[in-house]
XYZ file of C-alpha atoms in Angstrom:
407
model
C 0.000 0.000 0.000
C 1.058 3.625 -0.543
C 0.838 6.974 1.183
C 1.779 10.551 0.450
C 4.363 12.459 2.455
C 3.079 15.802 3.629
C 5.263 18.847 4.241
C 4.548 20.843 7.386
C 7.596 23.078 7.076
C 10.530 23.282 4.715
C 13.757 24.584 6.219
C 16.810 24.900 4.010
C 18.443 27.200 6.527
C 22.180 27.713 6.149
C 23.969 27.948 9.486
C 27.260 29.863 9.260
C 30.129 29.104 11.577
C 31.414 32.643 11.305
C 32.204 35.551 9.077
C 35.485 37.129 8.199
C 38.774 36.333 6.642
C 39.171 33.453 4.301
C 42.325 32.186 5.854
C 42.154 29.029 3.745
C 43.334 26.773 6.569
C 41.390 23.490 6.724
C 38.714 23.836 9.350
C 39.837 27.290 10.395
C 37.353 29.599 12.113
C 36.152 32.476 10.000
C 36.181 30.486 6.772
C 34.165 31.378 3.712
C 30.403 30.992 4.066
C 28.890 28.111 2.154
C 25.322 26.977 1.553
C 23.661 23.574 1.337
C 20.925 22.761 -1.173
C 18.729 20.128 0.489
C 15.753 19.254 -1.744
C 12.578 18.253 0.062
C 12.672 14.423 0.276
C 8.893 14.150 0.461
C 6.368 14.610 -2.300
C 6.946 11.305 -4.042
C 4.667 8.407 -3.178
C 6.586 5.833 -1.183
C 5.874 2.575 0.575
C 4.713 3.071 4.147
C 5.458 1.396 7.458
C 5.049 -1.269 8.813
C 7.236 -2.380 5.913
C 10.064 0.120 6.371
C 10.156 2.582 3.498
C 13.335 4.312 2.382
C 14.201 7.539 0.564
C 17.595 8.542 -0.827
C 18.646 11.970 0.436
C 20.351 14.247 -2.099
C 21.869 17.371 -0.565
C 24.814 19.260 -2.056
C 27.183 21.849 -0.570
C 28.299 24.922 -2.513
C 31.869 24.142 -1.444
C 31.678 20.764 -3.169
C 32.566 19.023 0.085
C 30.885 15.792 1.275
C 27.519 16.029 3.038
C 26.507 13.823 5.957
C 23.014 13.300 7.345
C 21.577 12.852 10.806
C 18.017 12.240 11.996
C 16.775 14.568 14.703
C 13.806 12.244 15.280
C 15.285 8.715 15.329
C 12.107 7.209 16.728
C 10.210 8.243 13.579
C 12.916 8.080 10.904
C 16.526 6.924 10.892
C 19.473 7.650 8.615
C 22.217 5.334 7.348
C 24.577 7.045 4.955
C 22.276 8.878 2.548
C 19.346 6.495 3.099
C 16.407 7.757 5.160
C 14.184 5.016 6.632
C 10.590 5.865 7.576
C 9.739 3.886 10.695
C 6.309 5.102 11.756
C 3.862 7.949 11.391
C 4.881 11.265 12.876
C 7.220 14.207 12.387
C 10.540 13.470 10.692
C 13.404 15.995 10.958
C 16.694 15.485 9.102
C 19.843 17.607 9.011
C 22.304 17.722 6.105
C 25.759 18.763 7.416
C 28.992 19.857 5.769
C 31.921 19.898 8.153
C 33.763 22.774 6.476
C 37.469 23.006 5.747
C 39.609 24.051 2.822
C 38.717 27.634 3.623
C 34.975 27.055 4.134
C 32.993 27.344 7.327
C 30.738 24.440 8.435
C 27.110 24.578 7.298
C 23.883 22.728 7.961
C 20.387 22.588 6.445
C 17.247 20.931 7.800
C 14.176 19.320 6.272
C 11.025 18.754 8.304
C 8.002 16.799 7.106
C 5.188 14.605 8.367
C 4.767 10.894 7.740
C 0.955 10.584 7.898
C -0.858 7.651 9.398
C -2.362 5.175 6.973
C -6.051 4.257 6.907
C -6.809 0.835 8.347
C -8.736 -0.932 5.602
C -11.249 -3.391 7.058
C -13.202 -6.098 5.276
C -16.310 -7.039 7.263
C -19.231 -8.632 5.427
C -22.717 -8.876 6.819
C -23.676 -12.496 7.622
C -27.309 -11.687 6.740
C -30.603 -12.347 8.481
C -30.209 -14.637 11.497
C -32.819 -16.746 13.319
C -33.460 -16.007 16.951
C -31.942 -19.073 18.569
C -29.167 -20.022 20.964
C -26.651 -20.916 18.251
C -23.616 -18.619 18.470
C -22.661 -16.752 15.289
C -18.942 -16.489 14.399
C -17.956 -12.981 13.279
C -15.364 -12.761 10.515
C -13.428 -9.645 9.539
C -9.902 -8.811 8.426
C -7.772 -5.701 8.092
C -4.845 -4.760 5.876
C -1.356 -5.727 7.045
C -2.936 -8.367 9.294
C -3.985 -5.763 11.868
C -5.976 -7.271 14.737
C -9.728 -6.659 14.561
C -11.978 -6.318 17.587
C -15.773 -6.594 17.648
C -18.356 -4.759 19.738
C -22.074 -4.040 19.654
C -24.124 -0.916 20.319
C -27.356 -2.937 20.728
C -26.756 -5.142 23.801
C -30.482 -5.845 24.269
C -30.598 -7.528 20.840
C -27.176 -9.197 20.747
C -23.960 -9.535 22.705
C -20.387 -9.990 21.546
C -17.611 -11.944 23.207
C -14.369 -11.986 21.280
C -15.398 -12.900 17.739
C -18.661 -14.620 18.691
C -22.120 -13.073 18.597
C -24.970 -14.279 20.759
C -28.548 -13.525 19.694
C -30.795 -12.260 22.496
C -33.983 -10.800 21.022
C -35.800 -9.925 17.818
C -34.389 -6.701 16.429
C -31.558 -5.094 14.527
C -28.153 -6.054 15.898
C -25.431 -3.468 15.150
C -21.915 -4.912 15.255
C -18.729 -2.862 14.847
C -15.385 -4.177 13.620
C -12.494 -1.910 14.684
C -8.804 -1.915 13.739
C -5.836 0.446 13.783
C -5.289 3.233 16.280
C -1.515 2.709 16.630
C 1.686 4.481 15.558
C 1.108 3.663 11.908
C -2.626 3.271 11.297
C -5.609 5.493 11.953
C -8.491 3.923 13.840
C -11.098 2.562 11.440
C -14.516 1.131 12.212
C -17.032 -0.680 10.020
C -20.605 -1.201 11.234
C -22.946 -3.943 10.060
C -26.633 -4.218 10.922
C -27.753 -7.828 11.279
C -31.513 -8.524 11.420
C -32.345 -11.026 14.181
C -35.540 -13.080 14.120
C -38.441 -11.233 12.502
C -36.651 -7.865 12.308
C -36.517 -6.133 8.924
C -34.045 -3.522 7.791
C -35.535 -0.167 6.759
C -35.290 0.509 3.016
C -32.119 2.041 1.656
C -33.380 4.680 -0.769
C -31.438 5.045 -3.999
C -33.948 7.390 -5.644
C -37.142 8.234 -3.800
C -38.341 10.462 -6.626
C -37.392 12.964 -9.336
C -37.136 16.749 -9.547
C -40.033 18.054 -11.631
C -38.368 21.452 -12.012
C -34.949 20.052 -12.915
C -35.252 17.178 -15.378
C -32.095 15.193 -15.023
C -31.886 14.952 -11.209
C -33.380 12.651 -8.606
C -34.859 13.962 -5.380
C -31.525 13.039 -3.775
C -29.695 15.087 -6.462
C -28.334 12.092 -8.319
C -27.839 12.656 -12.022
C -30.185 11.016 -14.570
C -29.046 10.100 -18.082
C -31.098 8.678 -20.931
C -30.359 7.687 -24.489
C -31.896 5.939 -27.494
C -31.459 5.367 -31.207
C -34.109 8.014 -31.803
C -34.843 11.394 -30.181
C -36.437 10.758 -26.819
C -39.312 12.318 -24.974
C -39.057 12.623 -21.230
C -41.529 13.739 -18.606
C -41.490 13.994 -14.830
C -44.707 13.695 -12.835
C -45.838 16.922 -11.157
C -45.328 15.331 -7.736
C -41.897 13.999 -8.732
C -42.897 10.368 -8.207
C -42.017 9.113 -11.712
C -39.683 9.738 -14.634
C -40.901 8.643 -18.090
C -38.765 7.930 -21.152
C -40.471 7.332 -24.522
C -39.474 6.531 -28.091
C -41.798 6.431 -31.114
C -40.764 5.225 -34.592
C -42.535 4.723 -37.897
C -42.684 1.102 -39.027
C -41.073 1.913 -42.361
C -38.276 4.028 -40.870
C -34.735 2.999 -41.877
C -33.011 0.715 -39.408
C -36.178 0.369 -37.426
C -35.516 -0.884 -33.956
C -32.788 0.204 -31.607
C -31.771 0.276 -28.013
C -32.487 2.718 -25.258
C -32.202 3.036 -21.533
C -32.232 5.100 -18.387
C -29.349 5.599 -15.952
C -29.810 6.835 -12.390
C -26.905 7.879 -10.150
C -26.770 7.493 -6.373
C -27.522 10.441 -4.100
C -25.333 13.448 -4.861
C -23.382 11.764 -7.663
C -22.983 13.316 -11.098
C -20.299 10.952 -12.437
C -18.033 8.063 -11.510
C -14.654 8.871 -9.993
C -11.811 8.171 -12.404
C -8.876 6.344 -10.906
C -10.504 5.975 -7.508
C -13.386 4.544 -5.513
C -16.817 6.102 -6.099
C -19.311 6.307 -3.253
C -23.025 5.627 -3.400
C -25.501 3.257 -1.787
C -23.699 0.863 0.553
C -25.418 -2.497 0.903
C -25.432 -3.821 4.447
C -27.990 -6.536 5.222
C -30.341 -5.654 2.363
C -31.379 -8.667 0.304
C -33.419 -7.283 -2.580
C -33.590 -4.428 -5.054
C -37.071 -2.917 -5.378
C -38.235 -0.442 -7.976
C -41.510 0.857 -9.370
C -41.937 0.452 -13.119
C -44.500 0.736 -15.894
C -44.166 -0.178 -19.583
C -46.632 1.088 -22.167
C -49.425 -1.312 -23.280
C -48.016 -1.709 -26.809
C -44.781 -3.147 -25.396
C -46.711 -5.552 -23.204
C -48.899 -6.611 -26.147
C -45.791 -7.153 -28.299
C -44.207 -9.236 -25.536
C -41.265 -6.790 -25.447
C -40.975 -6.295 -21.713
C -37.593 -7.894 -21.129
C -35.491 -5.555 -18.990
C -31.754 -5.539 -18.346
C -30.564 -4.071 -15.056
C -26.933 -3.033 -14.586
C -25.469 -2.101 -11.204
C -22.305 -0.024 -11.557
C -20.161 -0.409 -8.455
C -17.682 2.085 -7.067
C -14.939 -0.490 -7.701
C -12.764 1.241 -10.314
C -9.940 -0.495 -12.166
C -8.167 -0.630 -15.500
C -8.707 2.319 -17.848
C -11.282 3.855 -15.532
C -13.492 0.785 -15.745
C -16.053 0.092 -13.025
C -17.181 -3.408 -12.092
C -20.718 -3.977 -13.358
C -23.330 -6.502 -12.226
C -26.181 -7.687 -14.437
C -29.626 -9.200 -14.197
C -32.260 -9.780 -16.912
C -35.873 -9.830 -15.781
C -39.305 -9.903 -17.376
C -41.366 -7.581 -15.166
C -44.690 -8.839 -13.887
C -47.609 -6.432 -14.292
C -51.066 -6.861 -12.839
C -53.825 -5.967 -15.307
C -55.985 -4.783 -12.424
C -53.458 -2.196 -11.269
C -52.946 1.172 -12.957
C -49.641 3.062 -13.069
C -46.245 1.914 -11.861
C -45.967 -1.429 -10.095
C -43.261 -2.697 -7.797
C -40.687 -5.143 -9.142
C -38.269 -7.070 -6.919
C -34.882 -8.618 -7.736
C -32.997 -10.820 -5.287
C -29.534 -9.268 -4.972
C -28.016 -12.745 -4.910
C -29.262 -13.320 -8.451
C -27.024 -10.633 -9.970
C -23.903 -11.850 -11.762
C -20.656 -10.100 -12.682
C -21.054 -8.847 -16.244
C -17.857 -6.760 -16.350
C -14.866 -7.421 -14.097
C -12.477 -4.826 -15.613
C -9.668 -7.377 -15.569
C -9.900 -7.803 -11.803
C -9.998 -11.105 -10.006
C -13.626 -10.650 -8.959
C -14.924 -13.593 -6.945
C -18.686 -13.098 -7.131
C -21.395 -10.469 -7.202
C -22.381 -10.890 -3.540
C -18.838 -10.156 -2.388
C -18.604 -7.107 -4.626
C -21.888 -5.752 -3.261
C -20.619 -6.076 0.296
C -17.256 -4.459 -0.404
C -18.200 -1.609 -2.768
C -20.993 0.951 -3.074
C -23.593 0.961 -5.853
C -22.798 4.197 -7.689
C -25.316 4.090 -10.514
C -28.037 1.853 -11.935
C -28.941 1.458 -15.584
C -32.220 0.081 -16.892
C -32.242 -0.705 -20.590
C -34.656 -2.380 -22.976
C -32.785 -4.616 -25.430
C -35.970 -5.539 -27.358
C -37.644 -2.540 -28.988
C -41.361 -2.824 -29.817
C -41.552 -3.327 -33.584
C -44.702 -5.461 -33.692
C -47.694 -3.708 -32.116
C -48.271 -0.058 -33.080
C -50.121 2.551 -31.103
C -53.858 2.138 -31.597
C -54.940 3.717 -34.881
C -51.427 4.735 -35.965
C -48.418 3.260 -37.730
C -46.117 4.408 -34.939
C -44.614 1.679 -32.811
C -44.142 2.980 -29.303
C -41.715 1.998 -26.595
C -41.774 3.703 -23.213
C -40.764 3.075 -19.630
C -41.933 4.945 -16.557
C -39.623 4.610 -13.566
C -40.657 5.255 -9.990
C -38.709 4.957 -6.745
C -35.658 2.680 -6.407
C -34.586 1.167 -3.107
C -32.873 -1.788 -1.445
C -34.311 -3.770 1.441
């Protein structure tokens, strides 16, 4: 793992042994003043403790004489020759010295910088819904660099924790924390998981509760909305913001009739995916299903063109700014007795990895536990080219999307 050195003060101060005559005698007092150029050794990304990291120091004296180095903070960083070893987080101070002689006075320059603490990266996956019984539940978590992990609970009436074992005590939501770090090298990190016990149910995790009627292109949570098709689209947002509709109409004799279109919804506050880094979004804890409200126009249903592809873009970014993507095809079920949008449900365990970006991705469930859902795309791979709108030769395809959540 890597970290960035951070400068808190740069001191290339030249300390003069004296002023006056240049007697020229080796080591004589009152020699000529000299300066030391001591470039800041930080700035570059280096390996961090606990594996000792090293930096080569490169100071030069105006006299051309040899420069020696000494650490003023040997508990944080040590020096051997021109090699600086970073031992732990903290303030590192190093002097570059030139002893003088040959008519030059001694000189010294100092560099001061901070070796920041590293984040303690914890992997702690939710074991899922648990029955209310006396069977103990083993808790499993790990941290980078094999840091020890401790467990605790903030809901002792629902569950108790002893070491790495959880005991179930009552129906309810059991909140367990995995903690690591908090030493000379690592910051303290904590990951919480909410485990439903017995008949308890997690509250819904809203991805998009609605849409901004006065700002087409944003969810109620200010997530960006994108849409596209092989033909100019028509979009509408309900006055109350409950739905977003995307439509496409084409003449039956139009060239290249058919096409592909879809709707993309970003997580709260997101306008794009982070390039070269992890993107945030909706973090799945103990949620088991994706739920969304949907309506397709009657002509699509009559043409049996209701197959829907759902893509979950995760915050897991990799090669060439590629994000891991999960996929699920469904054929929505619509009740003929119900008007408007109807709720559809997808078991999160049924998603598969559609794009791994060259990573060694184990499975979709693991990815969902370890990375946020940054955006969701709904697309219709089968355009209606069979049943036209009543009384016209226009074949219509439209989708109306309501709220999106996980529970």
